PDB file of C-alpha atoms and ligand atoms in Angstrom:
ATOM      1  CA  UNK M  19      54.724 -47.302 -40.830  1.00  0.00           C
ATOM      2  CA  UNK M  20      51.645 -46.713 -40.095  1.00  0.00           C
ATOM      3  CA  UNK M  21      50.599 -45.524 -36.747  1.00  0.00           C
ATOM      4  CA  UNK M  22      48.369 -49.025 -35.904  1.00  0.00           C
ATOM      5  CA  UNK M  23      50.663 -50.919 -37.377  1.00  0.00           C
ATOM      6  CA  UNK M  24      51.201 -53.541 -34.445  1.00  0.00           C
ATOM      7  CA  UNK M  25      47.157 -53.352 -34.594  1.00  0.00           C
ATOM      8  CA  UNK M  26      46.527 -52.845 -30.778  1.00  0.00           C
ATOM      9  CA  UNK M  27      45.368 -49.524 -31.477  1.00  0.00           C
ATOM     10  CA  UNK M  28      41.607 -49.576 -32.210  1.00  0.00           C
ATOM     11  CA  UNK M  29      40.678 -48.321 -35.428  1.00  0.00           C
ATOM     12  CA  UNK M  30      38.651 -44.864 -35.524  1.00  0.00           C
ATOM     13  CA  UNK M  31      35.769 -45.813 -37.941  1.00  0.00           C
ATOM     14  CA  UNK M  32      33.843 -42.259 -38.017  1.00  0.00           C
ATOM     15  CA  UNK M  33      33.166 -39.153 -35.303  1.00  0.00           C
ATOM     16  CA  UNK M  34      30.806 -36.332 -35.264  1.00  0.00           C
ATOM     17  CA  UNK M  35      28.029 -34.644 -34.103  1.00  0.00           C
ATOM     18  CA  UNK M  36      24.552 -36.018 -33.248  1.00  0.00           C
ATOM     19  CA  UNK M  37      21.878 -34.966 -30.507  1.00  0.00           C
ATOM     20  CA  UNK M  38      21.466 -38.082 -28.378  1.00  0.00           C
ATOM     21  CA  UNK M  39      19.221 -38.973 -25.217  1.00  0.00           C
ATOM     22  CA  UNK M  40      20.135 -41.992 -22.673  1.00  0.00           C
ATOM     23  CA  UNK M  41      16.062 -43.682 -22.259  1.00  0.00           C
ATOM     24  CA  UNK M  42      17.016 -46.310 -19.750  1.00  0.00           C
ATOM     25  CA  UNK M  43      19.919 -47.178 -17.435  1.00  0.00           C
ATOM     26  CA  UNK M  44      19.833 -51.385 -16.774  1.00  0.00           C
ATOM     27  CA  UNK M  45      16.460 -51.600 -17.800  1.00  0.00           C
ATOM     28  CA  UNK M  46      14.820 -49.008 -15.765  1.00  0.00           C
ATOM     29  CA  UNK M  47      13.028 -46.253 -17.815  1.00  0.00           C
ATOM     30  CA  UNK M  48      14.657 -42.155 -17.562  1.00  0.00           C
ATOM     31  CA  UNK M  49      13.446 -39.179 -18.315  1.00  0.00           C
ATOM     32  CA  UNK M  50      13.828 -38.410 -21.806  1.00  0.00           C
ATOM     33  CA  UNK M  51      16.586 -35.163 -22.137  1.00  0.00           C
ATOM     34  CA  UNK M  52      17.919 -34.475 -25.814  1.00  0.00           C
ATOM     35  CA  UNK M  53      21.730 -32.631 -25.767  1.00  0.00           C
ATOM     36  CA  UNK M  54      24.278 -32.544 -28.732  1.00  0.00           C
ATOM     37  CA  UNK M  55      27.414 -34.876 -28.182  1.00  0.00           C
ATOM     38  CA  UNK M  56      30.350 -35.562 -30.042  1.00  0.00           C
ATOM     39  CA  UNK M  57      30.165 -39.509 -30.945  1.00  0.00           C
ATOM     40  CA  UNK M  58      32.727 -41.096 -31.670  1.00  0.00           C
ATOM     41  CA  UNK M  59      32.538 -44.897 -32.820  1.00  0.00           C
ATOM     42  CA  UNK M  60      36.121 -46.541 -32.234  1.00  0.00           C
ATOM     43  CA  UNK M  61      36.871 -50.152 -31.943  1.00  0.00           C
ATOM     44  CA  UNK M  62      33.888 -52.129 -30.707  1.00  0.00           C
ATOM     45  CA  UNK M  63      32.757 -48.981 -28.510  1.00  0.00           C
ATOM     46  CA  UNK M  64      30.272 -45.760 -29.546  1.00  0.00           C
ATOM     47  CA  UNK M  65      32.058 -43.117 -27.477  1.00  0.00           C
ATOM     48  CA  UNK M  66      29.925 -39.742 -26.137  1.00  0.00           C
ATOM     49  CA  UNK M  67      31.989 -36.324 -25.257  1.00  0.00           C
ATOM     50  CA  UNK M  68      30.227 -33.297 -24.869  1.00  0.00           C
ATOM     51  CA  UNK M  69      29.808 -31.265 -27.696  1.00  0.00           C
ATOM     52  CA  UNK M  70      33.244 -29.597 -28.548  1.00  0.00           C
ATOM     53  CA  UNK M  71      30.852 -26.223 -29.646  1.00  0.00           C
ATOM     54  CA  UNK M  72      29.504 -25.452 -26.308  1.00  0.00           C
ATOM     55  CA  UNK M  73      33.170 -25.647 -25.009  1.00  0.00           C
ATOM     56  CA  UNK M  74      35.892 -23.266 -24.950  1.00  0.00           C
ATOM     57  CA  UNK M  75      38.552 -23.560 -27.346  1.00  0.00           C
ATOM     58  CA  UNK M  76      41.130 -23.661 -25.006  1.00  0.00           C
ATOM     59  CA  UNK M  77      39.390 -26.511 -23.233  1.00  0.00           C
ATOM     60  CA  UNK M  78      39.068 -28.532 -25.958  1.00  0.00           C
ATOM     61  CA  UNK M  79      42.281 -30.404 -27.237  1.00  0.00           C
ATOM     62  CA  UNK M  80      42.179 -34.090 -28.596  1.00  0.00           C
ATOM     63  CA  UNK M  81      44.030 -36.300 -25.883  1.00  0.00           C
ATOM     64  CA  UNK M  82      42.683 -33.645 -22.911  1.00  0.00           C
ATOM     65  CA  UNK M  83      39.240 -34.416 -23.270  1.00  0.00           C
ATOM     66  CA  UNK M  84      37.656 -36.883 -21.271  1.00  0.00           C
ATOM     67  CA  UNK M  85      34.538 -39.424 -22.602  1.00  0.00           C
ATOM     68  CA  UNK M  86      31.501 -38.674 -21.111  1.00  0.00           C
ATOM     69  CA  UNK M  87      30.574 -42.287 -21.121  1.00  0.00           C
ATOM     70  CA  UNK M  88      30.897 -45.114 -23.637  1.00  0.00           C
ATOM     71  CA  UNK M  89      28.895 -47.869 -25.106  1.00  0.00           C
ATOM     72  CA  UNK M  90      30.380 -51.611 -25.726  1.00  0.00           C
ATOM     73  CA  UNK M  91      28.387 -52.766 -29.202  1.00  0.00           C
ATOM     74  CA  UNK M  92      28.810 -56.145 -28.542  1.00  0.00           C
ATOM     75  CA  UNK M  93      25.314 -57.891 -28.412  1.00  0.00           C
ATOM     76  CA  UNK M  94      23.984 -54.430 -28.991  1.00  0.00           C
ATOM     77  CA  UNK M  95      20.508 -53.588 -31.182  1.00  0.00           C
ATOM     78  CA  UNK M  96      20.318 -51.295 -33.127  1.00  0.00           C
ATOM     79  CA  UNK M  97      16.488 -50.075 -34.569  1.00  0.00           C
ATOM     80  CA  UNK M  98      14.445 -46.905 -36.260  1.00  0.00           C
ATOM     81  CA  UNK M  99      12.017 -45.187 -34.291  1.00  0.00           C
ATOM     82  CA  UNK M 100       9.184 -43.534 -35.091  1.00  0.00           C
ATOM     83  CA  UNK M 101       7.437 -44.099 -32.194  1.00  0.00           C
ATOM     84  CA  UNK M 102       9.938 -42.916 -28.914  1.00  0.00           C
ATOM     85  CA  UNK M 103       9.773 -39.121 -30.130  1.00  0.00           C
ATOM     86  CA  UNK M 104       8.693 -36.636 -32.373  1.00  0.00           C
ATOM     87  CA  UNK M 105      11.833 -36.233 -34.034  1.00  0.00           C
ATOM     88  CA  UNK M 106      12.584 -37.085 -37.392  1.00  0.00           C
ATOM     89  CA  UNK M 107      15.482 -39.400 -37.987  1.00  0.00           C
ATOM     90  CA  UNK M 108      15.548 -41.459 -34.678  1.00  0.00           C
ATOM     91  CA  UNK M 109      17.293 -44.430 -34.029  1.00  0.00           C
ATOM     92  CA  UNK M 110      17.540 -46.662 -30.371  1.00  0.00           C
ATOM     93  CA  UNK M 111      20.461 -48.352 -29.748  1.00  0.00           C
ATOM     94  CA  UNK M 112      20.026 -50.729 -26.744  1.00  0.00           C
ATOM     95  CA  UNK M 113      22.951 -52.564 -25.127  1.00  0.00           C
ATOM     96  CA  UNK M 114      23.374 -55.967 -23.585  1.00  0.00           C
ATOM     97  CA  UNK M 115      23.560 -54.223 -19.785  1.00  0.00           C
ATOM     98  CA  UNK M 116      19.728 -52.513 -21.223  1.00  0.00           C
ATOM     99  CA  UNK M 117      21.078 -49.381 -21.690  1.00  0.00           C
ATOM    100  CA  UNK M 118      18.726 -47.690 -24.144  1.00  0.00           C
ATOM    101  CA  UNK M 119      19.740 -44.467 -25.876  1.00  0.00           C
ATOM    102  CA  UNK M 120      18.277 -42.108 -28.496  1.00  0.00           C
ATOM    103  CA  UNK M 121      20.600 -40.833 -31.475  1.00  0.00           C
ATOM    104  CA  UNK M 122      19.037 -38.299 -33.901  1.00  0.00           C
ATOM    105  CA  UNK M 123      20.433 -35.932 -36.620  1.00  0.00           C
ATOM    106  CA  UNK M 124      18.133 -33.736 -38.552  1.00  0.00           C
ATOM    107  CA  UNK M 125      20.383 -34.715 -41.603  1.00  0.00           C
ATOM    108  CA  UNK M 126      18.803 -37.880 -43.144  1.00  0.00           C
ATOM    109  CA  UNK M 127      22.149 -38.476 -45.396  1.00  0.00           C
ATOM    110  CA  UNK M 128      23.944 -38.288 -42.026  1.00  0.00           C
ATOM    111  CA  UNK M 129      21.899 -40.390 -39.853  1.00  0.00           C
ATOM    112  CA  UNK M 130      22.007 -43.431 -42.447  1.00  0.00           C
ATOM    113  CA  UNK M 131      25.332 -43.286 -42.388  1.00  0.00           C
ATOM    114  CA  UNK M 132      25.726 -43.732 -38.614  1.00  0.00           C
ATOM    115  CA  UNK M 133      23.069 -46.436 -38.560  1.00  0.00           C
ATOM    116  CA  UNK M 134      24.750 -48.576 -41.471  1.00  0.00           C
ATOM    117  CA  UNK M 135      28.321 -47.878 -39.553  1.00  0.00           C
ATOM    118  CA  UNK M 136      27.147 -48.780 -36.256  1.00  0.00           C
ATOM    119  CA  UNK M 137      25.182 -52.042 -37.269  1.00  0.00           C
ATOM    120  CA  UNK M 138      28.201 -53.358 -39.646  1.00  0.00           C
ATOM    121  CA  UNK M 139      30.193 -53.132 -36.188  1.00  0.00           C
ATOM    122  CA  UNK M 140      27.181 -55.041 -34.295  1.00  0.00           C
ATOM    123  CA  UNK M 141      27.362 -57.697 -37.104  1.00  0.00           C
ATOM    124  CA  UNK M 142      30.940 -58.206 -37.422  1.00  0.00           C
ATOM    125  CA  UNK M 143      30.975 -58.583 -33.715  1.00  0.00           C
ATOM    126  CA  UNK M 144      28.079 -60.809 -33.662  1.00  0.00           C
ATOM    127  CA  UNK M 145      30.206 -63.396 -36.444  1.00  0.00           C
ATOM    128  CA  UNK M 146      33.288 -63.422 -33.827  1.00  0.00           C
TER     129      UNK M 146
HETATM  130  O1  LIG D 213       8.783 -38.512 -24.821  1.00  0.00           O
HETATM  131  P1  LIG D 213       8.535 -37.106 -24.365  1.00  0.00           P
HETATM  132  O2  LIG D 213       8.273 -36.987 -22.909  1.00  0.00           O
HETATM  133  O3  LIG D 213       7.530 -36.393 -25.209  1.00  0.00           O
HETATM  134  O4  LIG D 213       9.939 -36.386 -24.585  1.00  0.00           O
HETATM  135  C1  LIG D 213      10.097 -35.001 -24.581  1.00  0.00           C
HETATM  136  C2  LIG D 213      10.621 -34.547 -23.243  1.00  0.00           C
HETATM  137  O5  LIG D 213      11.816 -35.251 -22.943  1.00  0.00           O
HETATM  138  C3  LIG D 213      10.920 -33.072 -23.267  1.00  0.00           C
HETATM  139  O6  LIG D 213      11.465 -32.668 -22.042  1.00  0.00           O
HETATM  140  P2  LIG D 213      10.495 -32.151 -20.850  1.00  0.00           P
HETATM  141  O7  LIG D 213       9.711 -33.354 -20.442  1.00  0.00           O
HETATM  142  O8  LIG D 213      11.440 -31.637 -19.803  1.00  0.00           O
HETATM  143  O9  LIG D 213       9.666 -31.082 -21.468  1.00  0.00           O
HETATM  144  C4  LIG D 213      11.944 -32.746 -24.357  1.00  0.00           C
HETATM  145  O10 LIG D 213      12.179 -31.365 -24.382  1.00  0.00           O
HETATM  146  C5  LIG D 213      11.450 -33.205 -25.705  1.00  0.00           C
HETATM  147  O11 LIG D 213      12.460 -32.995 -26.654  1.00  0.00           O
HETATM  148  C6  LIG D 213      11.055 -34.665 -25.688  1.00  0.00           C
HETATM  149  O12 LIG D 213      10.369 -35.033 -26.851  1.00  0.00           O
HETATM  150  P3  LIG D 213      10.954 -35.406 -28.275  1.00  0.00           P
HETATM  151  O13 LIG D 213       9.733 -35.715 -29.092  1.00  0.00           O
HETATM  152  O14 LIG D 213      11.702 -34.201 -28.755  1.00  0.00           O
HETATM  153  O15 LIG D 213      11.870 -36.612 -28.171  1.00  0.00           O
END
């Protein structure tokens, strides 16, 4: 059988690597500061772990790394932004808490993906 075959394990819909910046914490505006993370978009939740590169290899194992921090997509927003950096391929996902963070890839194929992935979660959600 499969391994989520009694479906309580969430499904993992995609994982990779995109530079991200956290904007604003409950609605209160932070300094801007771009680093690579490992995202991983599981269930209803965008998970961030540091980027498995700038690691050791012996510190980084599946099951023995720890989420940096984790973002529930329920009620979340999810928009392209031309205007919140000079980057090219930005998008702002804001949360219902107002957590606002920056995701960018410098891969436009790449990017899209994430953005269509992440908003068919938000809508599916959204019809529950
Ligand atoms: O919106 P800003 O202030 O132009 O964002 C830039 C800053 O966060 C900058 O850090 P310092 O303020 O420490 O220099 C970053 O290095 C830049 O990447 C930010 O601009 P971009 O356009 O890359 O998002």
């Amino acid at each position: 059988s499969s391994p989520d075959s009694d479906g309580c394990t969430p499904e993992l819909e995609k994982a990779g690597l995109l530079n991200k910046t956290k904007i604003a914490e409950g609605g209160r505006k932070l300094r801007k500061s771009w680093s690579p993370s490992w995202v991983v978009l599981v269930g209803n939740s965008l998970v961030f772990f540091k980027d498995p590169k700038s690691q050791t290899p012996s510190s980084w194992k599946p099951g023995n790394s720890r989420p940096e921090s984790s973002v529930d997509l329920r009620g979340a927003q999810l928009q392209w932004t031309n205007d919140l950096s000079s980057k090219k391929n930005v998008f702002k996902l804001r949360t219902v808490t107002g957590n606002e963070f920056l995701l960018q890839s410098e891969t436009d194929s790449l990017i899209k993906e994430w953005f269509n992935t992440i908003q068919n979660v938000i809508v599916r959600l959204d019809r529950e």
